[in-house]
Short mmCIF file of C-alpha atoms in Angstrom, two decimals:
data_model
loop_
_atom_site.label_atom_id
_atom_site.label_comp_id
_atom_site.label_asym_id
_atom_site.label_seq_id
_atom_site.Cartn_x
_atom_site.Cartn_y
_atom_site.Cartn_z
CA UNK A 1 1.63 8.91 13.64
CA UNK A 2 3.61 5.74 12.50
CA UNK A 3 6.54 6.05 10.81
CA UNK A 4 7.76 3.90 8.03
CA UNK A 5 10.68 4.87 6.96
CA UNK A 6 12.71 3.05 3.45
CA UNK A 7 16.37 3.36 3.40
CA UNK A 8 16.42 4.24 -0.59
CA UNK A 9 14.31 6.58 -2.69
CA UNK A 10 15.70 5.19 -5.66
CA UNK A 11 18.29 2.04 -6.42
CA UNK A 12 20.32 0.86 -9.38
CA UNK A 13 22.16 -2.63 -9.56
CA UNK A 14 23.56 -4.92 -11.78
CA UNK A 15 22.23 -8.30 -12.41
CA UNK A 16 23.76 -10.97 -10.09
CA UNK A 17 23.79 -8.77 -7.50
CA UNK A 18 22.66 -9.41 -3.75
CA UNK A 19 20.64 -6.60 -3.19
CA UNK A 20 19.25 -5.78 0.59
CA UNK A 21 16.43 -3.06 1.11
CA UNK A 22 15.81 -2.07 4.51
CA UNK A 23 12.53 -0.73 6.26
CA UNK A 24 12.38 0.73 9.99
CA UNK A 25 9.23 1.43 12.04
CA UNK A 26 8.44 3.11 14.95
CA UNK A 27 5.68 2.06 16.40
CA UNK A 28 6.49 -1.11 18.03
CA UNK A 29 3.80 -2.78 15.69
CA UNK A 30 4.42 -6.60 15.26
CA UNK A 31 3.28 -6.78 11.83
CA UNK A 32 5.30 -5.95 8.65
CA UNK A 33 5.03 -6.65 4.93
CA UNK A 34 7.52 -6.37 1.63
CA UNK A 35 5.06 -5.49 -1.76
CA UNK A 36 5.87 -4.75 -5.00
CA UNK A 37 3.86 -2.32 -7.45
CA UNK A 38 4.03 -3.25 -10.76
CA UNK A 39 1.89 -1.35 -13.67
CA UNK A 40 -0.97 -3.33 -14.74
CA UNK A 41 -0.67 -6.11 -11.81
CA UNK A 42 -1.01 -3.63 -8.80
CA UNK A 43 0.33 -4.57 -5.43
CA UNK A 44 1.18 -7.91 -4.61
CA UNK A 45 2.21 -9.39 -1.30
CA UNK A 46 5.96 -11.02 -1.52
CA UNK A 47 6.20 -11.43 2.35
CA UNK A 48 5.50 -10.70 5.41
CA UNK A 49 6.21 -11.07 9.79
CA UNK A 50 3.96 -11.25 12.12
CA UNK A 51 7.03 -11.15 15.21
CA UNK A 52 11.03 -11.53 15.49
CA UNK A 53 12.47 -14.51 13.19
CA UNK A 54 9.02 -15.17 12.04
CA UNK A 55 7.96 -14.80 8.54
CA UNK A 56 5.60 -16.04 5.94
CA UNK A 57 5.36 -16.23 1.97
CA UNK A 58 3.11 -14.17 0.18
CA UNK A 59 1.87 -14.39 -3.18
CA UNK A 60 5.51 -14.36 -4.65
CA UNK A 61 7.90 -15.01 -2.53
CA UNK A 62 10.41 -16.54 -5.10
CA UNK A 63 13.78 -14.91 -5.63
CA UNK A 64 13.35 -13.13 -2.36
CA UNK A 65 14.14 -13.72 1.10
CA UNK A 66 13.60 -11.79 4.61
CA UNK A 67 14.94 -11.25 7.36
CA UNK A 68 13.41 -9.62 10.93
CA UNK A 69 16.18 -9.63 13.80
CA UNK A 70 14.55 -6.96 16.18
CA UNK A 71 10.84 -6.09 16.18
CA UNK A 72 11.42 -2.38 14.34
CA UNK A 73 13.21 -3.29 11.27
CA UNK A 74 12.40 -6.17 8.35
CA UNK A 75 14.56 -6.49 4.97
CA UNK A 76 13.92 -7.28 1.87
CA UNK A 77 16.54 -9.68 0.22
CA UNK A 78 17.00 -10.30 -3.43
CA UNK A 79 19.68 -12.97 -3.62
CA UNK A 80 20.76 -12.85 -7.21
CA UNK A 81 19.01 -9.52 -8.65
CA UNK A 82 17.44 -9.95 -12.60
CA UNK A 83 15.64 -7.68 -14.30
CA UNK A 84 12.77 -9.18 -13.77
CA UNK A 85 13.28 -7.71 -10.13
CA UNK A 86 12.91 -4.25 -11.31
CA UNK A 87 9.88 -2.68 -9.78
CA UNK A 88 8.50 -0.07 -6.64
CA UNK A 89 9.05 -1.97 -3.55
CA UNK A 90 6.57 -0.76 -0.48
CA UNK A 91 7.00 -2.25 3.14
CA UNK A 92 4.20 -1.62 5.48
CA UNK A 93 3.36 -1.95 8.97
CA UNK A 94 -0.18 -2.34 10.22
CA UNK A 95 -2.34 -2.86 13.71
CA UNK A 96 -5.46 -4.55 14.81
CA UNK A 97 -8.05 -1.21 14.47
CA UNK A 98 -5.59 1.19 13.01
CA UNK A 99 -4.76 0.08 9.18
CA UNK A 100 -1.84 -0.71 7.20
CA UNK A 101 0.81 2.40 7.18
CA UNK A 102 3.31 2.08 3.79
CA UNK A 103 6.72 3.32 3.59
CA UNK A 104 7.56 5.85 1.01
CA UNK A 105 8.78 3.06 -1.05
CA UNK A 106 12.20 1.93 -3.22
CA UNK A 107 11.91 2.12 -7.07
CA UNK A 108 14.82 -0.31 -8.04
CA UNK A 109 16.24 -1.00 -10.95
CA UNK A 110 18.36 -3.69 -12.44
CA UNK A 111 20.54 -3.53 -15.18
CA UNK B 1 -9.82 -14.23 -3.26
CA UNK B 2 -11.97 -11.38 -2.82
CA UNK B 3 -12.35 -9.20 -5.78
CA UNK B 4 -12.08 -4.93 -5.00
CA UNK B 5 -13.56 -2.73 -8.33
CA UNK B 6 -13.37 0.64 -8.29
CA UNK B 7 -14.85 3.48 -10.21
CA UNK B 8 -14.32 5.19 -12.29
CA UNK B 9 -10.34 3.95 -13.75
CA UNK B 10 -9.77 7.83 -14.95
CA UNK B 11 -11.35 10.99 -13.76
CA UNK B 12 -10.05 15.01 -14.84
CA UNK B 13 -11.55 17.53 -12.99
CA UNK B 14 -10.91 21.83 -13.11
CA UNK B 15 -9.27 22.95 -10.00
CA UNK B 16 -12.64 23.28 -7.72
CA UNK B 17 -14.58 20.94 -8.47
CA UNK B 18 -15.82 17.65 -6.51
CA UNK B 19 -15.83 14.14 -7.43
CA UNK B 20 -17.12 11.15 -5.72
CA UNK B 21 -15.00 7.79 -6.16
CA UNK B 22 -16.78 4.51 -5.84
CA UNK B 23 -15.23 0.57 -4.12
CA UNK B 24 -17.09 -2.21 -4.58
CA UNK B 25 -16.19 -5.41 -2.98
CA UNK B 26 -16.78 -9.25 -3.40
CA UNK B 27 -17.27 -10.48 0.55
CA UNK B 28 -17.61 -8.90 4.45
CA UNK B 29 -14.22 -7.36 5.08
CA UNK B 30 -12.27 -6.55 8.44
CA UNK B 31 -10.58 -3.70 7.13
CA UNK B 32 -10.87 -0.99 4.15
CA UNK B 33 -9.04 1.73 3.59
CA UNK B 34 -8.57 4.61 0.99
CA UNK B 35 -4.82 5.61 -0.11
CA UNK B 36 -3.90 8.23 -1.96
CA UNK B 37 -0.46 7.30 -4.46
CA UNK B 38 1.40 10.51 -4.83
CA UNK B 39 3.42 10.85 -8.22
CA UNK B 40 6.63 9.56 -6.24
CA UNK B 41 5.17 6.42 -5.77
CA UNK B 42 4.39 6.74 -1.85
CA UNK B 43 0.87 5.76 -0.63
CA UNK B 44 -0.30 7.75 1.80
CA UNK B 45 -3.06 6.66 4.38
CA UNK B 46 -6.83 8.49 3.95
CA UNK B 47 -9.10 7.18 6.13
CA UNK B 48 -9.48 3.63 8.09
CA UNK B 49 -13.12 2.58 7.35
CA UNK B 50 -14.21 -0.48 7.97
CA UNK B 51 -17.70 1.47 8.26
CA UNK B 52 -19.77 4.39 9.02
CA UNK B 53 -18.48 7.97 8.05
CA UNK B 54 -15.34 9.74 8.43
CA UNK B 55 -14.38 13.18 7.38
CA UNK B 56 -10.81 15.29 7.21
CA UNK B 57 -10.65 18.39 6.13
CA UNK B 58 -11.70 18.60 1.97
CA UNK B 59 -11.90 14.40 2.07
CA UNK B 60 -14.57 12.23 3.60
CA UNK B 61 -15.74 8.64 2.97
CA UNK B 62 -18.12 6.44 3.88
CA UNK B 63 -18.57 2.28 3.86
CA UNK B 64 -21.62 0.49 4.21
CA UNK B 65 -20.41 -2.78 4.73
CA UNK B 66 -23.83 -4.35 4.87
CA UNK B 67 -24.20 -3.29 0.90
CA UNK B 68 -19.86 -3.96 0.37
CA UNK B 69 -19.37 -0.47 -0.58
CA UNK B 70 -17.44 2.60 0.66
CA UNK B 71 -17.14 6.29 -1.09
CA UNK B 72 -14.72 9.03 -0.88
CA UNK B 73 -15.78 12.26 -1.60
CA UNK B 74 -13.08 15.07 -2.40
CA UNK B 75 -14.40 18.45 -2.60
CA UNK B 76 -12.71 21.93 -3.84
CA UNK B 77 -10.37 19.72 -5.60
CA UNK B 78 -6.71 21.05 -6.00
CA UNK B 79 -3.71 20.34 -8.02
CA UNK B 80 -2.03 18.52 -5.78
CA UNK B 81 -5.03 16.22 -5.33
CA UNK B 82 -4.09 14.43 -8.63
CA UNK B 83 -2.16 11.07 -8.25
CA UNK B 84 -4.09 7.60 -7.83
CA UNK B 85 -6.72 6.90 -5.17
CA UNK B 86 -7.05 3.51 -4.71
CA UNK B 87 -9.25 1.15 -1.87
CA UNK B 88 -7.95 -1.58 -0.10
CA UNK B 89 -9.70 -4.33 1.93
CA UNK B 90 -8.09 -7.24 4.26
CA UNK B 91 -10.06 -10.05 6.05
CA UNK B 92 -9.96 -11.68 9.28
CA UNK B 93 -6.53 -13.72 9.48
CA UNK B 94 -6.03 -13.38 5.75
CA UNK B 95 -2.69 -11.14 6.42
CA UNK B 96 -2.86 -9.44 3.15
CA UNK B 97 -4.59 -6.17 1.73
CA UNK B 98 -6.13 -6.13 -1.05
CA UNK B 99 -6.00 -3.43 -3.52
CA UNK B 100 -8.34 -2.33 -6.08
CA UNK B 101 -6.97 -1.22 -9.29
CA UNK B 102 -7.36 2.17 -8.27
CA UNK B 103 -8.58 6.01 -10.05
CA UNK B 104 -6.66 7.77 -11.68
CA UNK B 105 -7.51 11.40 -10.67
CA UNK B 106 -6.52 14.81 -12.89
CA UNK B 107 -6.82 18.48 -11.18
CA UNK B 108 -6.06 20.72 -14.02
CA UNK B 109 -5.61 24.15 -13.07
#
């Protein structure tokens, strides 16, 4: 099975704040995606890679950034954290005939 | 974009019981899967079913694609069963999944 793993459960910071959350697969799969879960808007795409250094905007991309260095791992960047930030984060990994695979998510919050 | 609706938003069932959850979507679809959101937050994969019929254990679901709906059928429910199911479609080089807004499934004891 694939393995997505999250580096955080849970994460508290203060506004201002560069905040990095980092997601690791295992399955050599050369697509990845960063989504946040908010209540009453559901999942939405913020970005995602489709191969090393490449990436693409999703549906709201702004106040984030990304970065993919080696094929397993892809972070999540919030520059300057707001509170408007706080939310479930999800990365996923999916495959041509296999489906999108989600991590076990990062509920951060800013103060 | 395409447009996922799932039925019904809220559903409590005794310990036991079965239920049948229904996705509707707008257009042909590449991919569609069911997830199950545990009461952590972490969505956990179902089934991949694009079409046809799939079973595991107490789940199974089924898509007709040519009608742009799939069901998932949980039977003997349990507690642990409760969280939210949603569906979730992508198409062809859209590089996004689309979610419905999910069911919110109950197993009282």
């Amino acid at each position: 099975d694939v393995k997505v793993t999250q580096s955080s459960r849970y994460l508290v910071k203060r506004t201002g704040e560069k905040v990095f959350l980092e997601c690791v697969q295992d399955m050599d799969h050369e697509n990845m995606f960063w989504y946040r879960q908010d209540p009453g808007l559901g999942l939405r795409l913020i970005y995602f890679s489709y191969d090393v250094k490449m990436k693409e905007k999703g549906d709201i991309p702004e106040g984030y950034s990304v970065s993919r260095e080696k094929k397993e791992r892809f972070s999540l960047i919030l520059e300057s954290a707001s509170t408007n930030q706080t939310s479930m984060y999800l990365c996923a990994t999916n495959r041509v005939a296999y489906g999108y695979t989600f991590g076990s998510g990062t509920r951060l919050t800013v103060v | 974009g395409i447009q996922v609706e799932q039925s019904p938003p809220d559903l409590i069932l005794q310990e036991g019981a079965n239920s049948t959850l229904r996705c509707n979507f707008s257009d042909s679809v590449n991919n569609l899967q069911w997830f199950h959101q545990n009461p952590w937050g972490q969505l956990i994969n179902l089934f991949y079913i694009p079409s046809g019929t799939k079973q595991n254990g107490r789940l199974s679901a089924t898509t007709v694609a040519t009608e742009r709906y799939s069901l998932l059928y949980i039977s003997s429910s349990q507690t642990t069963d409760s969280g939210v199911y949603f569906c979730a479609v992508d198409q062809t080089g859209a590089n996004n999944l689309f979610f419905g807004t999910g069911t919110r499934l109950t197993v009282i004891p």
